[in-house]
mmCIF file with all atom_site columns, C-alpha atoms in Angstrom:
data_model
loop_
_atom_site.group_PDB
_atom_site.id
_atom_site.type_symbol
_atom_site.label_atom_id
_atom_site.label_alt_id
_atom_site.label_comp_id
_atom_site.label_asym_id
_atom_site.label_entity_id
_atom_site.label_seq_id
_atom_site.pdbx_PDB_ins_code
_atom_site.Cartn_x
_atom_site.Cartn_y
_atom_site.Cartn_z
_atom_site.occupancy
_atom_site.B_iso_or_equiv
_atom_site.pdbx_formal_charge
_atom_site.auth_seq_id
_atom_site.auth_comp_id
_atom_site.auth_asym_id
_atom_site.auth_atom_id
_atom_site.pdbx_PDB_model_num
ATOM 1   C CA . MET A 1 1   ? 18.787  11.468  8.737   1.00 0.00 ? 557 MET A CA 1
ATOM 2   C CA . PHE A 1 2   ? 15.201  11.379  7.508   1.00 0.00 ? 558 PHE A CA 1
ATOM 3   C CA . SER A 1 3   ? 15.318  11.520  3.721   1.00 0.00 ? 559 SER A CA 1
ATOM 4   C CA . VAL A 1 4   ? 12.489  11.574  1.220   1.00 0.00 ? 560 VAL A CA 1
ATOM 5   C CA . SER A 1 5   ? 13.152  7.918   0.496   1.00 0.00 ? 561 SER A CA 1
ATOM 6   C CA . ARG A 1 6   ? 12.878  7.029   4.186   1.00 0.00 ? 562 ARG A CA 1
ATOM 7   C CA . ALA A 1 7   ? 9.670   9.065   4.434   1.00 0.00 ? 563 ALA A CA 1
ATOM 8   C CA . GLU A 1 8   ? 8.205   7.071   1.544   1.00 0.00 ? 564 GLU A CA 1
ATOM 9   C CA . HIS A 1 9   ? 9.101   3.819   3.286   1.00 0.00 ? 565 HIS A CA 1
ATOM 10  C CA . THR A 1 10  ? 7.501   5.038   6.500   1.00 0.00 ? 566 THR A CA 1
ATOM 11  C CA . VAL A 1 11  ? 4.332   5.994   4.605   1.00 0.00 ? 567 VAL A CA 1
ATOM 12  C CA . THR A 1 12  ? 4.294   2.487   3.134   1.00 0.00 ? 568 THR A CA 1
ATOM 13  C CA . VAL A 1 13  ? 4.418   0.930   6.613   1.00 0.00 ? 569 VAL A CA 1
ATOM 14  C CA . VAL A 1 14  ? 1.653   3.240   7.859   1.00 0.00 ? 570 VAL A CA 1
ATOM 15  C CA . LEU A 1 15  ? -0.564  2.430   4.860   1.00 0.00 ? 571 LEU A CA 1
ATOM 16  C CA . GLY A 1 16  ? -0.106  -1.280  5.469   1.00 0.00 ? 572 GLY A CA 1
ATOM 17  C CA . LEU A 1 17  ? -0.927  -0.929  9.146   1.00 0.00 ? 573 LEU A CA 1
ATOM 18  C CA . ILE A 1 18  ? -4.035  1.122   8.391   1.00 0.00 ? 574 ILE A CA 1
ATOM 19  C CA . ALA A 1 19  ? -5.286  -1.585  6.041   1.00 0.00 ? 575 ALA A CA 1
ATOM 20  C CA . ALA A 1 20  ? -4.412  -4.415  8.428   1.00 0.00 ? 576 ALA A CA 1
ATOM 21  C CA . PHE A 1 21  ? -6.107  -2.818  11.432  1.00 0.00 ? 577 PHE A CA 1
ATOM 22  C CA . SER A 1 22  ? -9.054  -1.244  9.583   1.00 0.00 ? 578 SER A CA 1
ATOM 23  C CA . PRO A 1 23  ? -11.405 -4.189  10.215  1.00 0.00 ? 579 PRO A CA 1
ATOM 24  C CA . ILE A 1 24  ? -11.448 -3.037  13.843  1.00 0.00 ? 580 ILE A CA 1
ATOM 25  C CA . TRP A 1 25  ? -13.369 0.143   12.943  1.00 0.00 ? 581 TRP A CA 1
ATOM 26  C CA . VAL A 1 26  ? -15.104 -0.575  9.597   1.00 0.00 ? 582 VAL A CA 1
ATOM 27  C CA . ALA A 1 27  ? -17.918 -2.966  8.770   1.00 0.00 ? 583 ALA A CA 1
ATOM 28  C CA . HIS A 1 28  ? -16.583 -5.973  6.888   1.00 0.00 ? 584 HIS A CA 1
ATOM 29  C CA . SER A 1 29  ? -17.211 -9.512  5.761   1.00 0.00 ? 585 SER A CA 1
ATOM 30  C CA . ASN A 1 30  ? -14.920 -12.443 6.484   1.00 0.00 ? 586 ASN A CA 1
ATOM 31  C CA . ARG A 1 31  ? -13.378 -12.052 3.003   1.00 0.00 ? 587 ARG A CA 1
ATOM 32  C CA . ALA A 1 32  ? -12.804 -8.344  3.545   1.00 0.00 ? 588 ALA A CA 1
ATOM 33  C CA . LEU A 1 33  ? -11.208 -9.021  6.924   1.00 0.00 ? 589 LEU A CA 1
ATOM 34  C CA . TRP A 1 34  ? -8.659  -11.481 5.580   1.00 0.00 ? 590 TRP A CA 1
ATOM 35  C CA . THR A 1 35  ? -7.973  -9.523  2.403   1.00 0.00 ? 591 THR A CA 1
ATOM 36  C CA . LEU A 1 36  ? -7.287  -6.279  4.272   1.00 0.00 ? 592 LEU A CA 1
ATOM 37  C CA . VAL A 1 37  ? -5.192  -7.998  6.944   1.00 0.00 ? 593 VAL A CA 1
ATOM 38  C CA . VAL A 1 38  ? -3.073  -10.094 4.564   1.00 0.00 ? 594 VAL A CA 1
ATOM 39  C CA . LEU A 1 39  ? -2.456  -7.375  1.969   1.00 0.00 ? 595 LEU A CA 1
ATOM 40  C CA . GLY A 1 40  ? -1.948  -4.766  4.695   1.00 0.00 ? 596 GLY A CA 1
ATOM 41  C CA . VAL A 1 41  ? 0.644   -6.895  6.478   1.00 0.00 ? 597 VAL A CA 1
ATOM 42  C CA . LEU A 1 42  ? 2.464   -7.585  3.189   1.00 0.00 ? 598 LEU A CA 1
ATOM 43  C CA . ILE A 1 43  ? 2.557   -3.859  2.377   1.00 0.00 ? 599 ILE A CA 1
ATOM 44  C CA . ALA A 1 44  ? 3.812   -3.010  5.887   1.00 0.00 ? 600 ALA A CA 1
ATOM 45  C CA . LEU A 1 45  ? 6.475   -5.746  5.747   1.00 0.00 ? 601 LEU A CA 1
ATOM 46  C CA . ALA A 1 46  ? 7.700   -4.465  2.393   1.00 0.00 ? 602 ALA A CA 1
ATOM 47  C CA . GLY A 1 47  ? 8.026   -0.989  3.879   1.00 0.00 ? 603 GLY A CA 1
ATOM 48  C CA . LEU A 1 48  ? 9.894   -2.343  6.903   1.00 0.00 ? 604 LEU A CA 1
ATOM 49  C CA . ALA A 1 49  ? 12.245  -4.293  4.641   1.00 0.00 ? 605 ALA A CA 1
ATOM 50  C CA . GLN A 1 50  ? 12.989  -1.080  2.759   1.00 0.00 ? 606 GLN A CA 1
ATOM 51  C CA . ILE A 1 51  ? 13.618  0.839   5.979   1.00 0.00 ? 607 ILE A CA 1
ATOM 52  C CA . ALA A 1 52  ? 15.966  -1.907  7.220   1.00 0.00 ? 608 ALA A CA 1
ATOM 53  C CA . LYS A 1 53  ? 17.750  -1.818  3.843   1.00 0.00 ? 609 LYS A CA 1
ATOM 54  C CA . MET A 1 54  ? 17.080  -5.535  3.385   1.00 0.00 ? 610 MET A CA 1
ATOM 55  C CA . ALA A 1 55  ? 15.039  -4.950  0.259   1.00 0.00 ? 611 ALA A CA 1
ATOM 56  C CA . THR A 1 56  ? 16.153  -4.912  -3.341  1.00 0.00 ? 612 THR A CA 1
ATOM 57  C CA . GLY A 1 57  ? 14.809  -2.706  -6.106  1.00 0.00 ? 613 GLY A CA 1
ATOM 58  C CA . MET A 1 58  ? 12.148  -5.295  -6.867  1.00 0.00 ? 614 MET A CA 1
ATOM 59  C CA . VAL A 1 59  ? 10.250  -4.387  -3.690  1.00 0.00 ? 615 VAL A CA 1
ATOM 60  C CA . GLY A 1 60  ? 9.057   -1.173  -5.331  1.00 0.00 ? 616 GLY A CA 1
ATOM 61  C CA . TYR A 1 61  ? 7.538   -3.176  -8.153  1.00 0.00 ? 617 TYR A CA 1
ATOM 62  C CA . ALA A 1 62  ? 6.017   -5.644  -5.676  1.00 0.00 ? 618 ALA A CA 1
ATOM 63  C CA . LEU A 1 63  ? 4.476   -2.713  -3.799  1.00 0.00 ? 619 LEU A CA 1
ATOM 64  C CA . GLY A 1 64  ? 2.909   -1.528  -7.033  1.00 0.00 ? 620 GLY A CA 1
ATOM 65  C CA . VAL A 1 65  ? 1.380   -4.964  -7.583  1.00 0.00 ? 621 VAL A CA 1
ATOM 66  C CA . LEU A 1 66  ? 0.177   -5.124  -3.962  1.00 0.00 ? 622 LEU A CA 1
ATOM 67  C CA . GLY A 1 67  ? -1.387  -1.683  -4.359  1.00 0.00 ? 623 GLY A CA 1
ATOM 68  C CA . VAL A 1 68  ? -3.241  -2.766  -7.489  1.00 0.00 ? 624 VAL A CA 1
ATOM 69  C CA . LEU A 1 69  ? -4.377  -5.961  -5.757  1.00 0.00 ? 625 LEU A CA 1
ATOM 70  C CA . MET A 1 70  ? -5.598  -3.913  -2.796  1.00 0.00 ? 626 MET A CA 1
ATOM 71  C CA . PHE A 1 71  ? -7.500  -1.547  -5.110  1.00 0.00 ? 627 PHE A CA 1
ATOM 72  C CA . ILE A 1 72  ? -9.306  -4.301  -7.037  1.00 0.00 ? 628 ILE A CA 1
ATOM 73  C CA . SER A 1 73  ? -9.883  -6.523  -3.989  1.00 0.00 ? 629 SER A CA 1
ATOM 74  C CA . PRO A 1 74  ? -13.409 -5.250  -3.178  1.00 0.00 ? 630 PRO A CA 1
ATOM 75  C CA . TRP A 1 75  ? -14.622 -6.503  -6.557  1.00 0.00 ? 631 TRP A CA 1
ATOM 76  C CA . VAL A 1 76  ? -12.473 -9.617  -6.793  1.00 0.00 ? 632 VAL A CA 1
ATOM 77  C CA . MET A 1 77  ? -13.210 -10.771 -3.240  1.00 0.00 ? 633 MET A CA 1
ATOM 78  C CA . ASN A 1 78  ? -16.838 -9.560  -3.464  1.00 0.00 ? 634 ASN A CA 1
ATOM 79  C CA . PHE A 1 79  ? -16.946 -7.187  -0.507  1.00 0.00 ? 635 PHE A CA 1
ATOM 80  C CA . HIS A 1 80  ? -17.790 -4.031  -2.469  1.00 0.00 ? 636 HIS A CA 1
ATOM 81  C CA . SER A 1 81  ? -21.121 -3.789  -0.630  1.00 0.00 ? 637 SER A CA 1
ATOM 82  C CA . TYR A 1 82  ? -19.208 -3.047  2.600   1.00 0.00 ? 638 TYR A CA 1
ATOM 83  C CA . SER A 1 83  ? -18.470 0.589   1.908   1.00 0.00 ? 639 SER A CA 1
ATOM 84  C CA . GLY A 1 84  ? -16.043 1.160   4.800   1.00 0.00 ? 640 GLY A CA 1
ATOM 85  C CA . ALA A 1 85  ? -13.835 -1.791  3.919   1.00 0.00 ? 641 ALA A CA 1
ATOM 86  C CA . SER A 1 86  ? -14.056 -0.943  0.214   1.00 0.00 ? 642 SER A CA 1
ATOM 87  C CA . TRP A 1 87  ? -12.991 2.665   0.738   1.00 0.00 ? 643 TRP A CA 1
ATOM 88  C CA . VAL A 1 88  ? -10.050 1.576   2.868   1.00 0.00 ? 644 VAL A CA 1
ATOM 89  C CA . ALA A 1 89  ? -8.967  -0.837  0.126   1.00 0.00 ? 645 ALA A CA 1
ATOM 90  C CA . TRP A 1 90  ? -9.366  1.761   -2.620  1.00 0.00 ? 646 TRP A CA 1
ATOM 91  C CA . ILE A 1 91  ? -7.557  4.567   -0.801  1.00 0.00 ? 647 ILE A CA 1
ATOM 92  C CA . VAL A 1 92  ? -4.726  2.398   0.527   1.00 0.00 ? 648 VAL A CA 1
ATOM 93  C CA . GLY A 1 93  ? -4.400  0.739   -2.886  1.00 0.00 ? 649 GLY A CA 1
ATOM 94  C CA . VAL A 1 94  ? -4.089  4.020   -4.777  1.00 0.00 ? 650 VAL A CA 1
ATOM 95  C CA . LEU A 1 95  ? -1.688  5.555   -2.250  1.00 0.00 ? 651 LEU A CA 1
ATOM 96  C CA . THR A 1 96  ? 0.468   2.413   -2.248  1.00 0.00 ? 652 THR A CA 1
ATOM 97  C CA . VAL A 1 97  ? 0.753   2.558   -6.038  1.00 0.00 ? 653 VAL A CA 1
ATOM 98  C CA . VAL A 1 98  ? 1.633   6.274   -5.870  1.00 0.00 ? 654 VAL A CA 1
ATOM 99  C CA . VAL A 1 99  ? 4.351   5.619   -3.270  1.00 0.00 ? 655 VAL A CA 1
ATOM 100 C CA . ALA A 1 100 ? 5.648   2.633   -5.259  1.00 0.00 ? 656 ALA A CA 1
ATOM 101 C CA . LEU A 1 101 ? 5.866   4.740   -8.409  1.00 0.00 ? 657 LEU A CA 1
ATOM 102 C CA . ALA A 1 102 ? 7.664   7.525   -6.538  1.00 0.00 ? 658 ALA A CA 1
ATOM 103 C CA . GLU A 1 103 ? 10.239  5.027   -5.247  1.00 0.00 ? 659 GLU A CA 1
ATOM 104 C CA . MET A 1 104 ? 11.068  3.566   -8.655  1.00 0.00 ? 660 MET A CA 1
ATOM 105 C CA . PRO A 1 105 ? 14.500  4.631   -9.884  1.00 0.00 ? 661 PRO A CA 1
ATOM 106 C CA . GLU A 1 106 ? 13.164  5.846   -13.229 1.00 0.00 ? 662 GLU A CA 1
ATOM 107 C CA . VAL A 1 107 ? 10.735  8.240   -11.525 1.00 0.00 ? 663 VAL A CA 1
ATOM 108 C CA . SER A 1 108 ? 12.872  9.345   -8.595  1.00 0.00 ? 664 SER A CA 1
ATOM 109 C CA . GLY A 1 109 ? 15.792  10.026  -10.944 1.00 0.00 ? 665 GLY A CA 1
ATOM 110 C CA . ARG A 1 110 ? 13.660  12.381  -12.986 1.00 0.00 ? 666 ARG A CA 1
ATOM 111 C CA . PHE A 1 111 ? 12.480  14.256  -9.909  1.00 0.00 ? 667 PHE A CA 1
ATOM 112 C CA . GLY A 1 112 ? 16.061  14.480  -8.624  1.00 0.00 ? 668 GLY A CA 1
ATOM 113 C CA . ALA A 1 113 ? 17.267  15.813  -11.996 1.00 0.00 ? 669 ALA A CA 1
ATOM 114 C CA . ALA A 1 114 ? 14.459  18.377  -12.114 1.00 0.00 ? 670 ALA A CA 1
ATOM 115 C CA . ALA A 1 115 ? 15.248  19.641  -8.630  1.00 0.00 ? 671 ALA A CA 1
ATOM 116 C CA . HIS A 1 116 ? 18.860  20.469  -9.533  1.00 0.00 ? 672 HIS A CA 1
ATOM 117 C CA . HIS A 1 117 ? 18.056  22.775  -12.435 1.00 0.00 ? 673 HIS A CA 1
#
């Protein structure tokens, strides 16, 4: 069965893969390459761990942190002048945080309660 939770985990894996493989099609520096690959792989692995049910509830919080790190990486790692790599980092970062927030029990419980009324 493909539940909303499983869909969120799949989106997480896809976001990570997009970030990890994006240096193939966007202009980048060496710092941008390694930042996108490392953070992208970590995001994808977290999603795979959730799909395989090997993850605990802390993975959602870790995904939130990884999303924030991805979002701020163009400035921290000084590749903001590479617009393609920067946009990938910003979009993947924001979407990862959104997915992480949606997976948190406090948020998903509220949506579940609202749907039953």
